[in-house]
Amino acid sequence: MKNLLIATTALVATAGVAAADISVSGDGRMGLVYDDRDNAGLPGDSNIKMSSRIRIGFSASGETDNGLSFGGFVRADNSGGGAAGRAGSVFISGSFGKLSMGDVDGAAKAAVGQVSGIGYTGLSDLNEITYLNSGTDLDGDGNQDTLYPTPSALYEYAAGSTVFYVGIGQIGTQIGTVSVPGQLLPAVGEVGQSYSVGAKWSNDNGLTIAGGYEATNDVAGTGDASDWVLGAQWTNGTWGVKGVYLQGEWAGFGDVQQYAVSGDWTSGATTVTAFYTKKDLQDFDTTSESYGLGAAYDLGGGATLAGGIASVSPLNDGDKYTVGDLGIKFNF
Amino acid sequence: MKNLLIATTALVATAGVAAADISVSGDGRMGLVYDDRDNAGLPGDSNIKMSSRIRIGFSASGETDNGLSFGGFVRADNSGGGAAGRAGSVFISGSFGKLSMGDVDGAAKAAVGQVSGIGYTGLSDLNEITYLNSGTDLDGDGNQDTLYPTPSALYEYAAGSTVFYVGIGQIGTQIGTVSVPGQLLPAVGEVGQSYSVGAKWSNDNGLTIAGGYEATNDVAGTGDASDWVLGAQWTNGTWGVKGVYLQGEWAGFGDVQQYAVSGDWTSGATTVTAFYTKKDLQDFDTTSESYGLGAAYDLGGGATLAGGIASVSPLNDGDKYTVGDLGIKFNF
Amino acid sequence: MKNLLIATTALVATAGVAAADISVSGDGRMGLVYDDRDNAGLPGDSNIKMSSRIRIGFSASGETDNGLSFGGFVRADNSGGGAAGRAGSVFISGSFGKLSMGDVDGAAKAAVGQVSGIGYTGLSDLNEITYLNSGTDLDGDGNQDTLYPTPSALYEYAAGSTVFYVGIGQIGTQIGTVSVPGQLLPAVGEVGQSYSVGAKWSNDNGLTIAGGYEATNDVAGTGDASDWVLGAQWTNGTWGVKGVYLQGEWAGFGDVQQYAVSGDWTSGATTVTAFYTKKDLQDFDTTSESYGLGAAYDLGGGATLAGGIASVSPLNDGDKYTVGDLGIKFNF
């Protein structure tokens, strides 16, 4: 069945017949970003640059005769990866839970997530910790999502106020991207099976507690990598705080410790956010530290004025840099 | 005229004004595939892999003041090729017939087609024979559609119960993909003009008989390639059988013989399919043989549970392999 | 807010609630093109080729609570560039004017534009002059839009019958495409800041007069480039004439003079167009000259039958060639 997103659909729909199944959405942003490193090391270059983008996404959905839901999502800009199973995702769900496949998060990340970020561009996701299993890295956002990217499957099941998650990466050994010791940067090599579990519990008073475990076998022939992660979040509508803590032993990296905290304060259309994120590779005596402050003002209709400023000392670099941005982001 | 696929369109449409002209559709799939070859020859690799994808397509249509229809189709994932004329296609049609241009089949393939395939992924289209002229190979499905890919034109005309087809490839000499002798695999070189004719006759009792002729001139300086193909198909709604037979002489390949048969049995939501396909390059003493069995269960709403198992001995490989899959496919 | 372009949207819309925000449009074309140069220099090649394409575009829009408009546009085929800010564009507008960012024209081009072109394919835009600042060249149309492509911002403000334009390229030094002296062809190198201003005045009698100035600093270390451009246009509905004149000094090219004129005659559904365009690089004693004649017939419903024939002597080639096309173009 091809569903026609045209006026005949509208006519049919008003007569109560089955609805069409693909929705089109999008996002955009425009503004200025600041980085106190010379942007390309060129004489006469500027620390301030314009930065804009527009992306279109497609959300598909349907329902089988016996009431199972199914669907998927992909963006136009990563539609090539979506057709190859490395971007976007598809799912089927019912009383048994929800099973997704494609560029999906590992269970630990799906349960615990990330603390709040800042800026109209997200400022390179400096607020985020690095998970072992968090998708394929091919979603085109330019940020490193995962150390060992691979098409994955994620199973979710909600029981009362608790949601359980189970994830696995592509089955067997992969020739793919493996991490660079001491830098949390990807490189090419062989990795074995990845898998993960997680759970998230929420109550009616705005409290959420979550935890997860994730592992990847046979990383570049050097051994296994695994970690556990805990997160807690509380909000009363005006104030919100979130913290995540990850500890593990990653083949090639040795002992890994990461933690991040954020606080949000909302008043009317304004939200002010601060975060602090630290990544510690003890065996390499290397530490990355980021902290930042941002504010966002909801203009209504899908537009938000947002800006932020952050300090970052990258893992592979002893120096400290200031970055910032100010612009408008859109949801269509 | 830009047609707005937004609520104003719906409002206008309910008032009876001209309809918008682009429909959005899609397909997805998720499940497991099996191949008894080591998938990448890696130690610890698995013969079972997850396989999923999502694709979005756009179907455009319009009508001129004097009643000619026109339109086109392209997917998001091959939209770059569509803008360059190597993927997707456009058409104009009326009482004179239908003329399409872009990634369109040759006339022989358009008339005769392929026998039924199996599995939720199609199992690498093992059921299919190889035509000389069948599009640009740039449709992103990962399978070899044609030996000599080139943007093409296809003209179709229906007269009573018979449909006539005429096709030509890009005019003149192409620098493009030419075939590897003995393997039916493409390589780069020069090929001359390709053209094809075909016809398909159907009656009211479910019988279809079709035939075609196709040729490509000056293949890599070694001569011409041509073949004729016959097909017959019969269905009574419960049972369906189809057979195709191709014989020709292809420059570089010598004598080529291919045939395929399939049978379908449908009961309620269930369809069971079997096929046998053989490709014979007599001058190279090389034969490819595939056979398989599959079943599909229509879950309704656009979802189908499907699986299949097949045996394949590729042309360039004396061994025999088993492949299979099981999963769900979606139409949005 | 994700806006659902599905039947529920239509239902909601008819109830008067906020409209969805993304419209899908498209264009296509099919026909034959002629070039009296051997197309690929191959023996047996043809001077006539088939040429077709289909493209899909997405136009997003929204409105903030205080009445500012915002939105953007990107096509499926350049959506990867759109997500990276090098194709497509976003904007915000209100009583202060309109600010766009992404693949936007410089102010001189936005004000003055180009004379009329011919043919169903546009015949390589032979009618167009070359501006210093006119977008990112990554819009996928295969034509050179600008000598120094870079993501840009364009500000427009209308005061009565006059529209003012201000444009800047990406801030600071770029590593990007710079021009090849004597050929108006791009190559890779460093360029500095680009900027431009323009204005366009129209009256009620079909007269438009426009002018602009544009500049790029530090072109490949050889100096600055700048030019001014004037344009005038008049139409009474049946007849239309337009002329543009550009003069400047471009680092590496020396003195640059370009001018173009076109005339259109419309009667019912038929439009006949002629143009003459000349590009003169005096310091290199190199001249490009193009002239052509075309006709278009509006078939209604978004389809147009169009053809043209033109003579061109390219800058880097003393010879003279004839090109032409005939086909149908579609707007969906």
Coordinates of C-alpha atoms in Angstrom, one line a residue, chain A residues 5 9-11 13-32 40 42-46 48-59 61 73 75-79 120 140 298-303 328-332, chain C residues 1-8 10-11 14 21-22 24 58-66 68 70-76 79-92 99-103 151-153 168-175 190:
Chain A
L5 CA 0.1 12.4 1.0
T9 CA -5.8 11.8 1.3
A10 CA -7.3 14.7 3.0
L11 CA -10.6 14.1 1.4
A13 CA -9.4 11.2 5.8
T14 CA -12.3 13.5 6.4
A15 CA -14.5 10.6 5.4
G16 CA -13.0 8.5 8.2
V17 CA -11.0 6.1 6.1
A18 CA -7.5 4.8 7.1
A19 CA -4.9 7.5 7.5
A20 CA -1.7 8.0 5.6
D21 CA 1.4 6.9 7.3
I22 CA 4.3 9.2 6.7
S23 CA 4.9 12.5 8.4
V24 CA 7.5 15.0 7.3
S25 CA 9.2 17.1 9.9
G26 CA 12.4 19.2 10.0
D27 CA 14.7 21.4 12.0
G28 CA 16.9 24.3 11.2
R29 CA 19.3 26.7 12.9
M30 CA 21.2 29.9 12.1
G31 CA 23.6 32.1 14.1
L32 CA 27.2 32.6 15.1
A40 CA 41.6 26.6 10.4
L42 CA 44.9 30.4 8.5
P43 CA 46.3 34.0 8.7
G44 CA 43.4 36.4 8.8
D45 CA 40.9 33.8 9.9
S46 CA 38.2 34.6 12.3
I48 CA 33.6 33.8 14.9
K49 CA 31.9 31.9 12.1
M50 CA 28.4 31.8 10.7
S51 CA 26.7 28.4 11.2
S52 CA 23.4 27.3 9.8
R53 CA 21.7 24.1 8.6
I54 CA 18.3 22.7 7.6
R55 CA 17.3 19.0 7.9
I56 CA 14.2 17.2 6.8
G57 CA 13.0 14.0 8.5
F58 CA 10.4 11.3 7.7
S59 CA 8.5 9.4 10.3
S61 CA 4.0 4.4 11.0
F73 CA 12.4 7.2 10.9
R75 CA 16.3 11.9 7.5
A76 CA 16.8 13.1 3.9
D77 CA 20.4 13.8 4.6
N78 CA 21.2 10.3 5.9
S79 CA 18.8 8.5 3.7
Y120 CA 21.8 26.8 19.6
G140 CA 25.4 12.9 10.1
D298 CA 11.2 30.0 23.5
L299 CA 9.9 32.3 20.8
G300 CA 6.9 30.1 20.1
G301 CA 5.8 28.4 17.0
G302 CA 8.8 26.1 17.0
A303 CA 11.5 28.8 17.2
I328 CA 18.0 30.7 16.6
K329 CA 16.9 27.1 16.2
F330 CA 13.7 26.0 14.5
N331 CA 11.5 22.9 14.6
F332 CA 9.2 22.5 11.6
Chain C
M1 CA 6.9 20.5 17.7
K2 CA 6.8 17.9 15.0
N3 CA 4.2 18.6 12.4
L4 CA 2.5 15.6 11.0
L5 CA 1.9 15.8 7.3
I6 CA -0.7 13.1 7.5
A7 CA -4.5 12.8 7.5
T8 CA -4.7 13.8 11.1
A10 CA -5.9 17.5 7.5
L11 CA -8.5 16.7 10.1
T14 CA -10.2 21.7 9.0
D21 CA 4.8 23.6 8.3
I22 CA 6.5 21.7 5.5
V24 CA 6.9 19.2 -0.6
F58 CA 11.1 20.8 1.0
S59 CA 10.0 24.2 2.1
A60 CA 9.6 24.7 5.8
S61 CA 7.9 27.6 7.5
G62 CA 6.7 28.8 10.9
E63 CA 5.7 31.9 12.9
T64 CA 6.8 32.9 16.3
D65 CA 4.3 34.1 18.9
N66 CA 5.3 37.8 18.2
L68 CA 8.2 36.8 13.1
F70 CA 11.0 31.7 9.8
G71 CA 11.7 28.8 7.6
G72 CA 14.0 27.2 5.1
F73 CA 14.4 25.3 1.9
V74 CA 16.4 22.3 0.9
R75 CA 16.2 19.6 -1.8
A76 CA 16.5 15.9 -1.2
S79 CA 20.1 17.4 1.8
G80 CA 23.6 16.3 2.9
G81 CA 24.9 19.8 2.2
G82 CA 21.8 21.3 3.8
A83 CA 22.6 19.5 7.1
A84 CA 26.2 20.9 6.9
G85 CA 25.1 24.5 6.0
R86 CA 26.6 24.4 2.5
A87 CA 23.3 23.9 0.6
G88 CA 19.7 24.9 1.1
S89 CA 19.1 27.9 3.5
V90 CA 17.2 29.1 6.5
F91 CA 15.7 32.5 7.2
I92 CA 14.0 34.7 9.7
L99 CA 17.9 37.5 7.1
S100 CA 18.9 34.3 5.3
M101 CA 21.9 32.0 5.8
G102 CA 23.3 29.0 3.9
D103 CA 23.5 28.8 0.1
P151 CA 28.2 29.7 3.0
S152 CA 26.8 33.2 3.2
A153 CA 24.2 35.4 4.8
I168 CA 28.5 38.6 3.5
G169 CA 30.4 35.3 2.9
Q170 CA 31.6 33.1 5.7
I171 CA 33.6 35.2 8.2
G172 CA 37.4 35.3 7.9
T173 CA 39.7 33.3 5.7
Q174 CA 38.4 30.3 3.9
I175 CA 40.2 27.3 2.6
E190 CA 42.7 30.5 0.3

